[in-house]
mmCIF file of C-alpha atoms and ligand atoms in Angstrom:
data_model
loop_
_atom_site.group_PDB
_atom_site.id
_atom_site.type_symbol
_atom_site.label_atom_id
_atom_site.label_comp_id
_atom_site.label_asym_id
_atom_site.label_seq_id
_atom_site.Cartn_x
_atom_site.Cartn_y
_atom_site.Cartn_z
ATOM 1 C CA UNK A 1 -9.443 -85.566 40.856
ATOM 2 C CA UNK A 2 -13.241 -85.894 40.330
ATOM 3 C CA UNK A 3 -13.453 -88.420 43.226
ATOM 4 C CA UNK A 4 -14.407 -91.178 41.130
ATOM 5 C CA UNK A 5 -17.345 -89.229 39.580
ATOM 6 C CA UNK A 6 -18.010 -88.649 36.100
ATOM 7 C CA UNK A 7 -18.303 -84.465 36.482
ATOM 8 C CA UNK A 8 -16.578 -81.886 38.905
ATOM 9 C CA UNK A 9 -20.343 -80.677 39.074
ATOM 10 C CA UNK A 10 -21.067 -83.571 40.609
ATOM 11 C CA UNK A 11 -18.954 -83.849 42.815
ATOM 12 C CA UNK A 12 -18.956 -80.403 44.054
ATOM 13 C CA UNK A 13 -22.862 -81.214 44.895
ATOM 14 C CA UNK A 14 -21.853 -83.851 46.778
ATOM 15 C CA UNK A 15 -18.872 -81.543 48.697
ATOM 16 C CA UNK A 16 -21.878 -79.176 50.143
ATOM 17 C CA UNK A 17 -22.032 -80.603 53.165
ATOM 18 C CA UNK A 18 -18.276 -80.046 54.406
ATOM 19 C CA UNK A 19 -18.160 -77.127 52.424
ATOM 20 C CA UNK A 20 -21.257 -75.466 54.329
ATOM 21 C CA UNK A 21 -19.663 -76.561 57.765
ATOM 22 C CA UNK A 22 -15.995 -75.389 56.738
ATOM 23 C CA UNK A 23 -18.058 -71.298 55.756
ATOM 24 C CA UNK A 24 -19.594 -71.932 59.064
ATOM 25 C CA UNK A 25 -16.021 -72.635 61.096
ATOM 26 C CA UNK A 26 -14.584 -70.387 63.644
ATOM 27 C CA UNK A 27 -17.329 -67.812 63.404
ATOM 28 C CA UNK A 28 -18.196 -67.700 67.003
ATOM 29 C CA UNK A 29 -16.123 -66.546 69.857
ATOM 30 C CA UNK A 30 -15.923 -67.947 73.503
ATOM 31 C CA UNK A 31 -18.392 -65.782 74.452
ATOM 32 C CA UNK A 32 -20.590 -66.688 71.854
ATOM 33 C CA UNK A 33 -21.127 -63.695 69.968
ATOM 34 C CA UNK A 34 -20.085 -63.643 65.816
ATOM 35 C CA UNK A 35 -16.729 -62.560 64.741
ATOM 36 C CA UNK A 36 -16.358 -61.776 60.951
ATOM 37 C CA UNK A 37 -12.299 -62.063 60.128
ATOM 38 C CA UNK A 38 -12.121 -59.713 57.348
ATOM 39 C CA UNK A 39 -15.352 -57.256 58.480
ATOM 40 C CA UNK A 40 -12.644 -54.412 58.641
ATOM 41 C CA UNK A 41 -16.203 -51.690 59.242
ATOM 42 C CA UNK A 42 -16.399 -50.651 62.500
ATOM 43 C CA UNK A 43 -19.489 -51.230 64.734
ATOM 44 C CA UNK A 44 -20.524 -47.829 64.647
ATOM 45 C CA UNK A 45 -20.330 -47.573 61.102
ATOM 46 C CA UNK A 46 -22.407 -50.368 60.812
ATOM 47 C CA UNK A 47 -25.025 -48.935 63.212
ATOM 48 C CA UNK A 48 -24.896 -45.862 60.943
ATOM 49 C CA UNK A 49 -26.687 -47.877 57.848
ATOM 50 C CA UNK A 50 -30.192 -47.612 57.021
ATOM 51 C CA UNK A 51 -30.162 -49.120 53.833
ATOM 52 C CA UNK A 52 -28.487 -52.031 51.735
ATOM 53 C CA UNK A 53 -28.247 -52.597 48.759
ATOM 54 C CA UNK A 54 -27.234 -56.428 46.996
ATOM 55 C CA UNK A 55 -25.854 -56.721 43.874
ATOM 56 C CA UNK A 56 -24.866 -59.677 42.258
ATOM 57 C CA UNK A 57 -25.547 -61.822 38.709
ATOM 58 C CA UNK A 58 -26.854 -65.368 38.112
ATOM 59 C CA UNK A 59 -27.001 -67.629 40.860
ATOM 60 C CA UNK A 60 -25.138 -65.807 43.207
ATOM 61 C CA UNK A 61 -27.860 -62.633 42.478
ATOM 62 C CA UNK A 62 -30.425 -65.708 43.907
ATOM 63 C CA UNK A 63 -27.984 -65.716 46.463
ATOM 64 C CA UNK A 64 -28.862 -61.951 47.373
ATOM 65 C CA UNK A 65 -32.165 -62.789 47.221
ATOM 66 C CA UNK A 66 -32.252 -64.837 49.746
ATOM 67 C CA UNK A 67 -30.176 -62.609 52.082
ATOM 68 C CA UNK A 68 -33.155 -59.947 52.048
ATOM 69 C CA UNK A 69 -35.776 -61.970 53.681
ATOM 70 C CA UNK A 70 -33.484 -62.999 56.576
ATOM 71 C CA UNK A 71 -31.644 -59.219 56.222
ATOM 72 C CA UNK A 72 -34.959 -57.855 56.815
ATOM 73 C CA UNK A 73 -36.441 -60.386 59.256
ATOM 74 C CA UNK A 74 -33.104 -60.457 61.662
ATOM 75 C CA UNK A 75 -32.273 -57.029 60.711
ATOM 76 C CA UNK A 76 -35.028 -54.514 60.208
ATOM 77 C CA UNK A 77 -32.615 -53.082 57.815
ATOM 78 C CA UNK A 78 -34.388 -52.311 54.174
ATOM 79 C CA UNK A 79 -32.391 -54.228 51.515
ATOM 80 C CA UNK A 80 -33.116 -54.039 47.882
ATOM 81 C CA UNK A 81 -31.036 -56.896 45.477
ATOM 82 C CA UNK A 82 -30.115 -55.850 42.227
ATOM 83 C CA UNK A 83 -29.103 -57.649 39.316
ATOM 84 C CA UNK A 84 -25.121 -55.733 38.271
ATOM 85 C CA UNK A 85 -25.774 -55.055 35.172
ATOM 86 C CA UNK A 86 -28.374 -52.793 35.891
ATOM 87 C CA UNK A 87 -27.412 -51.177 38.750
ATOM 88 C CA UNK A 88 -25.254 -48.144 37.729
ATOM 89 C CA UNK A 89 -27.701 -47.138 35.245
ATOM 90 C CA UNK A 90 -30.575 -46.407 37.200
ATOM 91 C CA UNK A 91 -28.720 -43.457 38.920
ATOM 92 C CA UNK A 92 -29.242 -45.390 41.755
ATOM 93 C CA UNK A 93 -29.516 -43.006 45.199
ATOM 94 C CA UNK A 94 -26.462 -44.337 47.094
ATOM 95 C CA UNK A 95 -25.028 -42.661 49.990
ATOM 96 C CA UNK A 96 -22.562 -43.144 53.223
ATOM 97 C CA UNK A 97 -25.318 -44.716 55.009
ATOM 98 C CA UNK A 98 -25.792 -46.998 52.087
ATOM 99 C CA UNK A 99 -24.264 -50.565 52.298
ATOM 100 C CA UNK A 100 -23.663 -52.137 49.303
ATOM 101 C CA UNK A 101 -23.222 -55.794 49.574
ATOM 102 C CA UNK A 102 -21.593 -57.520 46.568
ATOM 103 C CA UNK A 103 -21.994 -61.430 45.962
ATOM 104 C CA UNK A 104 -19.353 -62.940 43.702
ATOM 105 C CA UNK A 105 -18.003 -67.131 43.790
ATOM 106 C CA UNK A 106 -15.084 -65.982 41.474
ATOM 107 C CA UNK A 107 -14.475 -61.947 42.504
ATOM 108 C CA UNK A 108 -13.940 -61.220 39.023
ATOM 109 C CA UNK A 109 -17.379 -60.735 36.951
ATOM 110 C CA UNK A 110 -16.908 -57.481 35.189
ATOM 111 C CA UNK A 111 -20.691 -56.186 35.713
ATOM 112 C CA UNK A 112 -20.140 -56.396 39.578
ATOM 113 C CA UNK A 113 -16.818 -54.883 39.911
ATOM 114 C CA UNK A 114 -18.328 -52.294 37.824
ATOM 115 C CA UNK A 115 -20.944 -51.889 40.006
ATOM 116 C CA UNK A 116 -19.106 -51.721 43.102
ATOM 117 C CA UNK A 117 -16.479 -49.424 41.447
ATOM 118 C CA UNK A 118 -19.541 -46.756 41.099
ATOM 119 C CA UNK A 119 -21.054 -47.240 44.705
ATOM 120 C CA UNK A 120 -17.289 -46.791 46.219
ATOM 121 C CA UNK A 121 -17.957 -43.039 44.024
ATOM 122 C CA UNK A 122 -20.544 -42.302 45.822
ATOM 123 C CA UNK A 123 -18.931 -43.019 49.025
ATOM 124 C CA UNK A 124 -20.895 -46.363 50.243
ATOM 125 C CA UNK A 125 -18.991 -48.696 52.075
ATOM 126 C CA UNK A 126 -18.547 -51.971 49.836
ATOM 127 C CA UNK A 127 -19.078 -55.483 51.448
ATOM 128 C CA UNK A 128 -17.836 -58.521 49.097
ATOM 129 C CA UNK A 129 -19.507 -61.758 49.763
ATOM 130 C CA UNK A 130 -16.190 -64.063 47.561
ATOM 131 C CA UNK A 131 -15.330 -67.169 47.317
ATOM 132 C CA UNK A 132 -11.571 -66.447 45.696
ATOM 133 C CA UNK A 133 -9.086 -65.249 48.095
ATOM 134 C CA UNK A 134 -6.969 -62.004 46.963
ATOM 135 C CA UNK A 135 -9.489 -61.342 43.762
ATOM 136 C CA UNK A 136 -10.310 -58.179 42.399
ATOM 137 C CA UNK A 137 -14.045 -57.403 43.788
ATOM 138 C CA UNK A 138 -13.087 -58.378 47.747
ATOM 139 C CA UNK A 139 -9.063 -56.212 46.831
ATOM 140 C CA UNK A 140 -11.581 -53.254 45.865
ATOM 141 C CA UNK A 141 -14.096 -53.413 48.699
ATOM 142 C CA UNK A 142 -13.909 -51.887 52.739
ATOM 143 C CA UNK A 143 -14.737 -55.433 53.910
ATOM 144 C CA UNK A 144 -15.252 -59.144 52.773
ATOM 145 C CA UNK A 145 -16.777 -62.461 54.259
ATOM 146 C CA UNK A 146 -14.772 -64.928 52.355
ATOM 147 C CA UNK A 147 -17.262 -68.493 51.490
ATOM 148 C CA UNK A 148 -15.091 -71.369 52.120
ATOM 149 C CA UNK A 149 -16.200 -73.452 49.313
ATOM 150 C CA UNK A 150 -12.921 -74.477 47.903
ATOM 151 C CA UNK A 151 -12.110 -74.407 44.272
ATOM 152 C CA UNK A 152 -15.124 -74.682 41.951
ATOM 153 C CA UNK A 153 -14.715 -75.977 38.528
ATOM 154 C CA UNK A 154 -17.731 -76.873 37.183
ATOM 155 C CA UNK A 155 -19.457 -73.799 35.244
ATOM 156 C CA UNK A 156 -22.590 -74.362 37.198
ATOM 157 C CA UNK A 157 -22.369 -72.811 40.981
ATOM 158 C CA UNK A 158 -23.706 -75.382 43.439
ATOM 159 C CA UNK A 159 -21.299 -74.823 46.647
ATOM 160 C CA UNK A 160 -20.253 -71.898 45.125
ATOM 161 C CA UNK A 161 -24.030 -70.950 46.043
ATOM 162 C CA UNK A 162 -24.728 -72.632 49.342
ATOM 163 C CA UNK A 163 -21.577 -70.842 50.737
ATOM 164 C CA UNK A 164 -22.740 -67.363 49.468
ATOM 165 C CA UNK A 165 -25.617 -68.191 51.273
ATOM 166 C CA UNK A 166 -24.272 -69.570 54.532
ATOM 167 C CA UNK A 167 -22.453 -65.970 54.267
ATOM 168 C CA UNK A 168 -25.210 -63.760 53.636
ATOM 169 C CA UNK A 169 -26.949 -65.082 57.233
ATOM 170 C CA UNK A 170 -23.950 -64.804 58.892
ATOM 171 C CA UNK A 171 -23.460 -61.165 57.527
ATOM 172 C CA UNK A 172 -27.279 -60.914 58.601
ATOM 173 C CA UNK A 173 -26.869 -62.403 62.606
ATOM 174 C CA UNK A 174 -23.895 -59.568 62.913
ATOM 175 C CA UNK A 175 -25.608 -56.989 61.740
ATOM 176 C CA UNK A 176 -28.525 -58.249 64.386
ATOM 177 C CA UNK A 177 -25.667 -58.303 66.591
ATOM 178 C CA UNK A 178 -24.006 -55.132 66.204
ATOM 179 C CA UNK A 179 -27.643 -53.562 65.882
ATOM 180 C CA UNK A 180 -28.600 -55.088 68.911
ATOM 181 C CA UNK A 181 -32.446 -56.457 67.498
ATOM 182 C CA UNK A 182 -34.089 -58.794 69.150
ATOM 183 C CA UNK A 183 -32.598 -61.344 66.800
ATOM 184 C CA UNK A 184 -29.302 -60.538 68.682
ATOM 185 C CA UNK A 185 -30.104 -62.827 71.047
ATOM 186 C CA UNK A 186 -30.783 -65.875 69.303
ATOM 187 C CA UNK A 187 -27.829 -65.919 67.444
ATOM 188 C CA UNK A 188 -26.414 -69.116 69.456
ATOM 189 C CA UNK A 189 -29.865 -70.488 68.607
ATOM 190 C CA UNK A 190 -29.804 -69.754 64.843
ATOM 191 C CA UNK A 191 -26.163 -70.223 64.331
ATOM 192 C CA UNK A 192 -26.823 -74.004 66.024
ATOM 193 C CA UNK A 193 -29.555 -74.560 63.318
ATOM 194 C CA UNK A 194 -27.199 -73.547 60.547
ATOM 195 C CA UNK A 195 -24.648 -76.283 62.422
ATOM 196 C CA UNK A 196 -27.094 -78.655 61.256
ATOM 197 C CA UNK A 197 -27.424 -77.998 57.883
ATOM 198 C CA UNK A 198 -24.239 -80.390 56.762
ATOM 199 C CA UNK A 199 -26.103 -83.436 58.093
ATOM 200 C CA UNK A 200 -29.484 -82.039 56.608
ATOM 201 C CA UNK A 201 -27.783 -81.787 53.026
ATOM 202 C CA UNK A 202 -26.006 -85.458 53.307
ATOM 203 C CA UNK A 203 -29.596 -87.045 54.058
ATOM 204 C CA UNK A 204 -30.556 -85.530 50.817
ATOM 205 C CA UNK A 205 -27.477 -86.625 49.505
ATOM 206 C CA UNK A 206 -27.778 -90.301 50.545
ATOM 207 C CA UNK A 207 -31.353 -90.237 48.676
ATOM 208 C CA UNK A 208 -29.467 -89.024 45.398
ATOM 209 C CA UNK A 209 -30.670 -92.057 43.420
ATOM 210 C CA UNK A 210 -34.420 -90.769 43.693
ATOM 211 C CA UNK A 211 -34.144 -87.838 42.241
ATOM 212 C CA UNK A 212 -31.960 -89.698 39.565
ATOM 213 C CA UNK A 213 -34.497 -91.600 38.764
ATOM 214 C CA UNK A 214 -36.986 -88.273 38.344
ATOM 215 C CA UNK A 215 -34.398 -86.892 35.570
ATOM 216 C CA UNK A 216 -34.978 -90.369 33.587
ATOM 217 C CA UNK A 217 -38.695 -90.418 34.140
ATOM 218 C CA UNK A 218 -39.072 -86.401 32.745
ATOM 219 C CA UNK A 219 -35.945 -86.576 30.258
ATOM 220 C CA UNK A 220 -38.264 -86.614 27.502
ATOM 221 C CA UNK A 221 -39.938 -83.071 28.532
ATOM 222 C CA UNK A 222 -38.960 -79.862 26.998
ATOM 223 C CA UNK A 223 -40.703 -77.140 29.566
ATOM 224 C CA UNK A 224 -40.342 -76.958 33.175
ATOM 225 C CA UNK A 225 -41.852 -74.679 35.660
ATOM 226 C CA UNK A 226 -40.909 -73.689 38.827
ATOM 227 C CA UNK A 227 -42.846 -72.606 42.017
ATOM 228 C CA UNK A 228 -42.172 -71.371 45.174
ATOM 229 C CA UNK A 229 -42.981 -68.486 48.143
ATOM 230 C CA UNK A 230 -41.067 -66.354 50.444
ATOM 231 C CA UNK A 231 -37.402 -68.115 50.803
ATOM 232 C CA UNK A 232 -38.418 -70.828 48.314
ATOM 233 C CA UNK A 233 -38.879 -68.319 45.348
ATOM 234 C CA UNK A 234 -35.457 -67.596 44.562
ATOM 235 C CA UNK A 235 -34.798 -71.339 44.736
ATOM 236 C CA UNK A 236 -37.283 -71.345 42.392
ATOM 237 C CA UNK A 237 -35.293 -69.577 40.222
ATOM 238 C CA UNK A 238 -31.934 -71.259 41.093
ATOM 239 C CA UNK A 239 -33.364 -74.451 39.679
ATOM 240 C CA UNK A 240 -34.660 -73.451 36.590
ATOM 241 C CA UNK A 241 -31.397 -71.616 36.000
ATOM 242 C CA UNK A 242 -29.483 -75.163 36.341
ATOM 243 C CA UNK A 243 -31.965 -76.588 34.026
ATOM 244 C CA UNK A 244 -31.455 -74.240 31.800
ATOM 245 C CA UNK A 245 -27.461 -73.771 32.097
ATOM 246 C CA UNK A 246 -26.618 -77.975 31.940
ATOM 247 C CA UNK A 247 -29.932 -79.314 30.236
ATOM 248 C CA UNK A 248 -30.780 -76.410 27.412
ATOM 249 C CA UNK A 249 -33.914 -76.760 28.021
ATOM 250 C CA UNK A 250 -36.694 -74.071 28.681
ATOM 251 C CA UNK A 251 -37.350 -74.041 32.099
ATOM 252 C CA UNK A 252 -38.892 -70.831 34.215
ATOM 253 C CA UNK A 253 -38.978 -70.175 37.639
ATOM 254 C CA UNK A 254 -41.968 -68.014 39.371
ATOM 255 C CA UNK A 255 -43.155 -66.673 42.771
ATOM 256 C CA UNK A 256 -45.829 -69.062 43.366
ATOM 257 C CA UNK A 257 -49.022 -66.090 43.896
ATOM 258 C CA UNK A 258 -48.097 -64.880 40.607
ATOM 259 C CA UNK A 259 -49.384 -67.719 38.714
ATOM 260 C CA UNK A 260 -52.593 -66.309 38.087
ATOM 261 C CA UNK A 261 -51.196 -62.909 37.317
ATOM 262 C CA UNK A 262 -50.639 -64.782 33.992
ATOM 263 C CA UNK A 263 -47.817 -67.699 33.885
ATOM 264 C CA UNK A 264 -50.777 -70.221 34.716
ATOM 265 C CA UNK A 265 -52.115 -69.820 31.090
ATOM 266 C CA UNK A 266 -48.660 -71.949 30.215
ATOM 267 C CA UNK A 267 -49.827 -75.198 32.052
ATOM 268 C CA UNK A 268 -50.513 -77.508 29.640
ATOM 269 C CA UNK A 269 -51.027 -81.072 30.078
ATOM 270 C CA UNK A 270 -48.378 -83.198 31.561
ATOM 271 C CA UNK A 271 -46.014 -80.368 31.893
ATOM 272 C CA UNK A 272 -43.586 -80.787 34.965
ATOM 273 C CA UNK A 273 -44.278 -78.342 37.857
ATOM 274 C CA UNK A 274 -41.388 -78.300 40.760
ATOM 275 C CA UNK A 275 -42.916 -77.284 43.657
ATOM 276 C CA UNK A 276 -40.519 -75.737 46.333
ATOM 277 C CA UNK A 277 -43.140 -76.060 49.711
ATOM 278 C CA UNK A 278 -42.833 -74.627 52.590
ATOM 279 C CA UNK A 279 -42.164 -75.642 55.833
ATOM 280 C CA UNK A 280 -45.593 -76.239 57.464
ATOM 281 C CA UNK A 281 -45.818 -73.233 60.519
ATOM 282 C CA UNK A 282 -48.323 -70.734 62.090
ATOM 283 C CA UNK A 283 -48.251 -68.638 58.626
ATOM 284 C CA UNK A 284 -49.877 -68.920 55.605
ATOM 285 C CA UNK A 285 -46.956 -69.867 53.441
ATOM 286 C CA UNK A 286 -48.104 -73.167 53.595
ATOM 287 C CA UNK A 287 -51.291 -73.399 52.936
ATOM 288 C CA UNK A 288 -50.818 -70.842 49.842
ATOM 289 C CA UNK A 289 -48.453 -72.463 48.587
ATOM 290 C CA UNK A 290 -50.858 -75.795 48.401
ATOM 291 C CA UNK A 291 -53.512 -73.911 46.690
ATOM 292 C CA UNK A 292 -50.837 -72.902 44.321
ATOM 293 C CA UNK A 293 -50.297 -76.663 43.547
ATOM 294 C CA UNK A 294 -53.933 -77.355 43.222
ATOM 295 C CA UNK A 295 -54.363 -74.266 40.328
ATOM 296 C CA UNK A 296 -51.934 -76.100 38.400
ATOM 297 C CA UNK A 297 -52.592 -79.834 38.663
ATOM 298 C CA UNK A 298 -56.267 -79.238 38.075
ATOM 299 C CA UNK A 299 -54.721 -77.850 34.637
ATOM 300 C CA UNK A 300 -53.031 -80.945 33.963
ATOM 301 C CA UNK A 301 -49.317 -80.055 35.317
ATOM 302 C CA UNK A 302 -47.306 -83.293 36.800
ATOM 303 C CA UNK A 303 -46.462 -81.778 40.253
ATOM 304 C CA UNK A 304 -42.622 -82.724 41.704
ATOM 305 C CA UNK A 305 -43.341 -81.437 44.973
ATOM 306 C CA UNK A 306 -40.262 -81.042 47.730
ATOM 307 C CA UNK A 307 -42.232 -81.040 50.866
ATOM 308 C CA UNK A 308 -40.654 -81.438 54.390
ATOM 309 C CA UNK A 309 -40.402 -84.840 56.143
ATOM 310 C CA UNK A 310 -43.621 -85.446 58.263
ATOM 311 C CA UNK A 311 -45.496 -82.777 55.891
ATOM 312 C CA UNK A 312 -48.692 -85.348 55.053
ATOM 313 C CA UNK A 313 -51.059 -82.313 53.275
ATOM 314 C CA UNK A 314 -49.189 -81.769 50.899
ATOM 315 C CA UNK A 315 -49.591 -85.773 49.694
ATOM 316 C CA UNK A 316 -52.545 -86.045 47.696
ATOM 317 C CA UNK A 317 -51.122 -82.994 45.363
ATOM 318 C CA UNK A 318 -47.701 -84.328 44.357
ATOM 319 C CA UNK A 319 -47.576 -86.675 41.895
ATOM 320 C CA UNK A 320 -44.100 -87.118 42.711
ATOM 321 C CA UNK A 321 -42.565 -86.404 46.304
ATOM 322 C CA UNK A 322 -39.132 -85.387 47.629
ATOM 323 C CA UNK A 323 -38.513 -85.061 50.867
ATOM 324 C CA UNK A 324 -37.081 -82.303 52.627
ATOM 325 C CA UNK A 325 -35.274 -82.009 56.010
ATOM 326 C CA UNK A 326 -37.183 -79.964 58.807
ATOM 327 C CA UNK A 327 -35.652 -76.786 58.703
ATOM 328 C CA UNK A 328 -36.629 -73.431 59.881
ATOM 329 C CA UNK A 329 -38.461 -71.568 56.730
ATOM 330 C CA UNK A 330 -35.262 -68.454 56.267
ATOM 331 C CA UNK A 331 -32.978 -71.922 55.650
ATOM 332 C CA UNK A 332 -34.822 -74.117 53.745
ATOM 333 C CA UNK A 333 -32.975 -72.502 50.689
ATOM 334 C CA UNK A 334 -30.105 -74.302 51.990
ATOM 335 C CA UNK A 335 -31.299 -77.625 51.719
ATOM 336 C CA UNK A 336 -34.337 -77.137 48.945
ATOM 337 C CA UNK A 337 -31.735 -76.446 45.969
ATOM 338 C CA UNK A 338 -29.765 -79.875 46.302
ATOM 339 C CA UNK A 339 -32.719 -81.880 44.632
ATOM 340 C CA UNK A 340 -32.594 -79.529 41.909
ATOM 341 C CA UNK A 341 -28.688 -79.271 41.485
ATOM 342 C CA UNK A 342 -28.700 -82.869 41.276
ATOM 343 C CA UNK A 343 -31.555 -83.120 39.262
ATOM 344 C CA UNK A 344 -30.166 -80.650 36.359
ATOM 345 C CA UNK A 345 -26.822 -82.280 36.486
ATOM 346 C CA UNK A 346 -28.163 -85.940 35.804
ATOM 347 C CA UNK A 347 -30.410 -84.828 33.191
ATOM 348 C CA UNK A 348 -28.099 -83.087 31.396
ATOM 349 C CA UNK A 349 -26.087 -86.357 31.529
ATOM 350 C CA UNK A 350 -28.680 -88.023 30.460
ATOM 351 C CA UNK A 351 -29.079 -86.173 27.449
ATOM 352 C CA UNK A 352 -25.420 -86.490 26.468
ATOM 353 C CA UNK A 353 -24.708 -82.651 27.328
ATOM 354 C CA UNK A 354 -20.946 -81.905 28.735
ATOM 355 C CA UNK A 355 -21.873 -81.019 32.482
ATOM 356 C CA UNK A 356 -18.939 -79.426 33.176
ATOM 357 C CA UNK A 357 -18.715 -76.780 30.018
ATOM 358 C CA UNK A 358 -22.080 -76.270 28.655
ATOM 359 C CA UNK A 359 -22.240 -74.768 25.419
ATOM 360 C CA UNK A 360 -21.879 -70.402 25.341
ATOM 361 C CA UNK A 361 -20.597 -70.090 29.418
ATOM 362 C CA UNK A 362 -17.855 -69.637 30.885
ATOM 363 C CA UNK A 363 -16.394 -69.797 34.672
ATOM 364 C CA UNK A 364 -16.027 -66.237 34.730
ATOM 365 C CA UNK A 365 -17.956 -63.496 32.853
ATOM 366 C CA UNK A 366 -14.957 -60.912 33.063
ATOM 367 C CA UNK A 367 -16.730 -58.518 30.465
ATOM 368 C CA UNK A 368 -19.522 -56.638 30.538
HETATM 369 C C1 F6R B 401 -24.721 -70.172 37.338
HETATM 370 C C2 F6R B 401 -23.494 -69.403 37.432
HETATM 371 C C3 F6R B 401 -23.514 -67.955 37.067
HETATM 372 C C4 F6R B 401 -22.745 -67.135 38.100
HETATM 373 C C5 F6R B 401 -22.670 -65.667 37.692
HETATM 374 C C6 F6R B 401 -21.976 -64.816 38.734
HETATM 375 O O1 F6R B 401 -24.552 -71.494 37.646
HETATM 376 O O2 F6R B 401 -22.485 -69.935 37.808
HETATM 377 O O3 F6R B 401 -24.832 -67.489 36.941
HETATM 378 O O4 F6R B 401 -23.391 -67.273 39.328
HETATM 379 O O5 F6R B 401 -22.000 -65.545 36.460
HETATM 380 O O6 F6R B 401 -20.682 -65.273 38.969
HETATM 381 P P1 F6R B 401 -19.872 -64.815 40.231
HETATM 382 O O7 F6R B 401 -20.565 -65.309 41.425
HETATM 383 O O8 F6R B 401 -18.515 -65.420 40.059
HETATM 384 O O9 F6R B 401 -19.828 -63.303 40.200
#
């Protein structure tokens, strides 16, 4: 049942790449344009929205986070993400115009159905972003993009995750679509990029012994920091969560230019730095990003730096390197996390932790 590998986590890393293409199938229609199955809000009342609002918890909140830069970008529709525990008790201003978008793997975490129970009060039109058919968060929303990730059974979300977020750009390229943005017409153009993405994630795949060999080399440390900008922040985040979820170890993630806002003063000799880089283009990103990873190895941090093939400026600053597909900067998410999923799950092996039920989680967080 596990394929022949020792955890269901590991194997449903290894699963991304069909499981990315299979959320991707049957999206387009001869003409070209996107058609979302279960999307059940009319055109017009998608036109009528000025504001979204993403609410999620955990990984699949990361999810959400990742949705708003290429929301925004595709879109020019303002999107806030909020974590569901916190949402109803801000009083948060909600209205017809308001789409709430609600990212769940399982459909059944009690702090998002909450949260999506008080937004349907205030008369916003629900969106669930689900990965379980006929579950209680996409039965109690006006429309749902189903992820077609397949059961996951390992605690830790890994194609749970790369589905949500295969689903949030295709939620984004409609809304270009219906909205008629300039990003409306490059849909066939962006949608072909994300038709890539499978092969992208199984040449990561086929280099899965490198990054096994990264866990052995840092077993020993305790502390692990995270970096990255733009898109690569909330991976960031994603892969300190793993760390934290399989390994029990203390591991933070942080947007990359807020370093010396204060989290710098933590770099301490020797301390492991992951460096989510991004794809070298016209912008800054990239170049910020490399100061970023100067500031700390001039402090003594070991930098793991996941830089894109071909990227050579980013050599001299990583004391260890792994490469990334080329992808365009809004995907890189996509493929950046995979190094870090499988990096998380063979530490934790490595430390003798059970992968597949680490200690104080469960599957589903069905209380509040
Ligand atoms: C992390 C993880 C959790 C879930 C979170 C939300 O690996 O699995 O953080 O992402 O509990 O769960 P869903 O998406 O089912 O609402």
């Amino acid at each position: 049942e596990k394929d022949g590998h020792d955890w269901f986590m590991r194997k449903e890393i290894f699963e991304q790449p069909h499981a990315v293409a299979d959320s991707l199938l049957g999206r387009r229609s001869r003409t070209g344009s996107l058609q979302l199955d279960e999307m059940r809000l009319s055109d017009q009342e998608l036109r009528d929205i000025d504001k979204i609002i993403i609410i999620a918890a955990g990984t699949s909140f990361y999810a959400g986070l990742v949705a708003k830069y290429a929301i925004e970008h595709w879109c020019r529709i303002p999107v806030e993400v909020e974590l569901s525990s916190e949402f109803r008790y801000r009083d948060p201003i909600l209205d017809y115009s308001t789409l709430v978008v609600a990212i769940s793997q399982s459909g059944e975490t009690a702090d998002t159905l909450q949260a999506i129970r008080h937004a349907r009060t205030q008369r916003s039109k629900v969106l669930a972003i689900c990965n379980t058919n006929g579950s209680t968060i996409p039965r109690e929303s006006d429309a749902v993009i189903y992820t077609h990730a397949g059961p996951e059974i390992g605690v830790a979300s890994t194609k749970g995750y790369t589905t949500q977020l295969v689903a949030c750009y295709l939620l984004a390229l409609y809304l270009a679509q219906v909205k008629g943005t300039r990003f409306g017409d490059e849909i066939d153009q962006i949608m072909g990029q994300l038709e890539q993405i499978p092969a992208a994630i199984e040449s990561i795949l086929a280099r899965a012994d490198e990054v096994y060999a990264l866990a052995h080399e840092f077993a020993a440390s305790t502390s692990f920091i995270f970096l990255g900008r733009h898109a690569g922040y909330p991976t960031a985040l994603e892969g300190a969560l793993k760390l934290k979820e399989l390994a029990y170890l203390h591991a933070e993630g942080f947007a990359a230019g807020e370093l010396k806002h204060g989290p710098i003063a933590l770099i301490d000799d020797g301390l492991p730095v992951f460096c989510i880089v991004p794809p070298q283009g016209r912008d800054q990103l990239h170049d910020k990003m490399l100061s970023g990873i100067q500031e700390v190895r001039a402090r003594g941090a070991r930098t793991i730096c996941l830089a894109e093939e071909g990227d050579a400026r980013i050599t001299p600053y990583a004391d260890r390197l792994v490469r990334l597909p080329r992808v365009p900067v809004l995907l890189q998410p996509l493929v950046s996390v995979v190094p870090l999923q499988l990096f998380a799950c063979e530490l934790a092996t490595a430390l003798g932790h059970d992968v597949d039920q680490p200690r104080n989680l469960a599957k589903s967080v069905t209380v509040e």
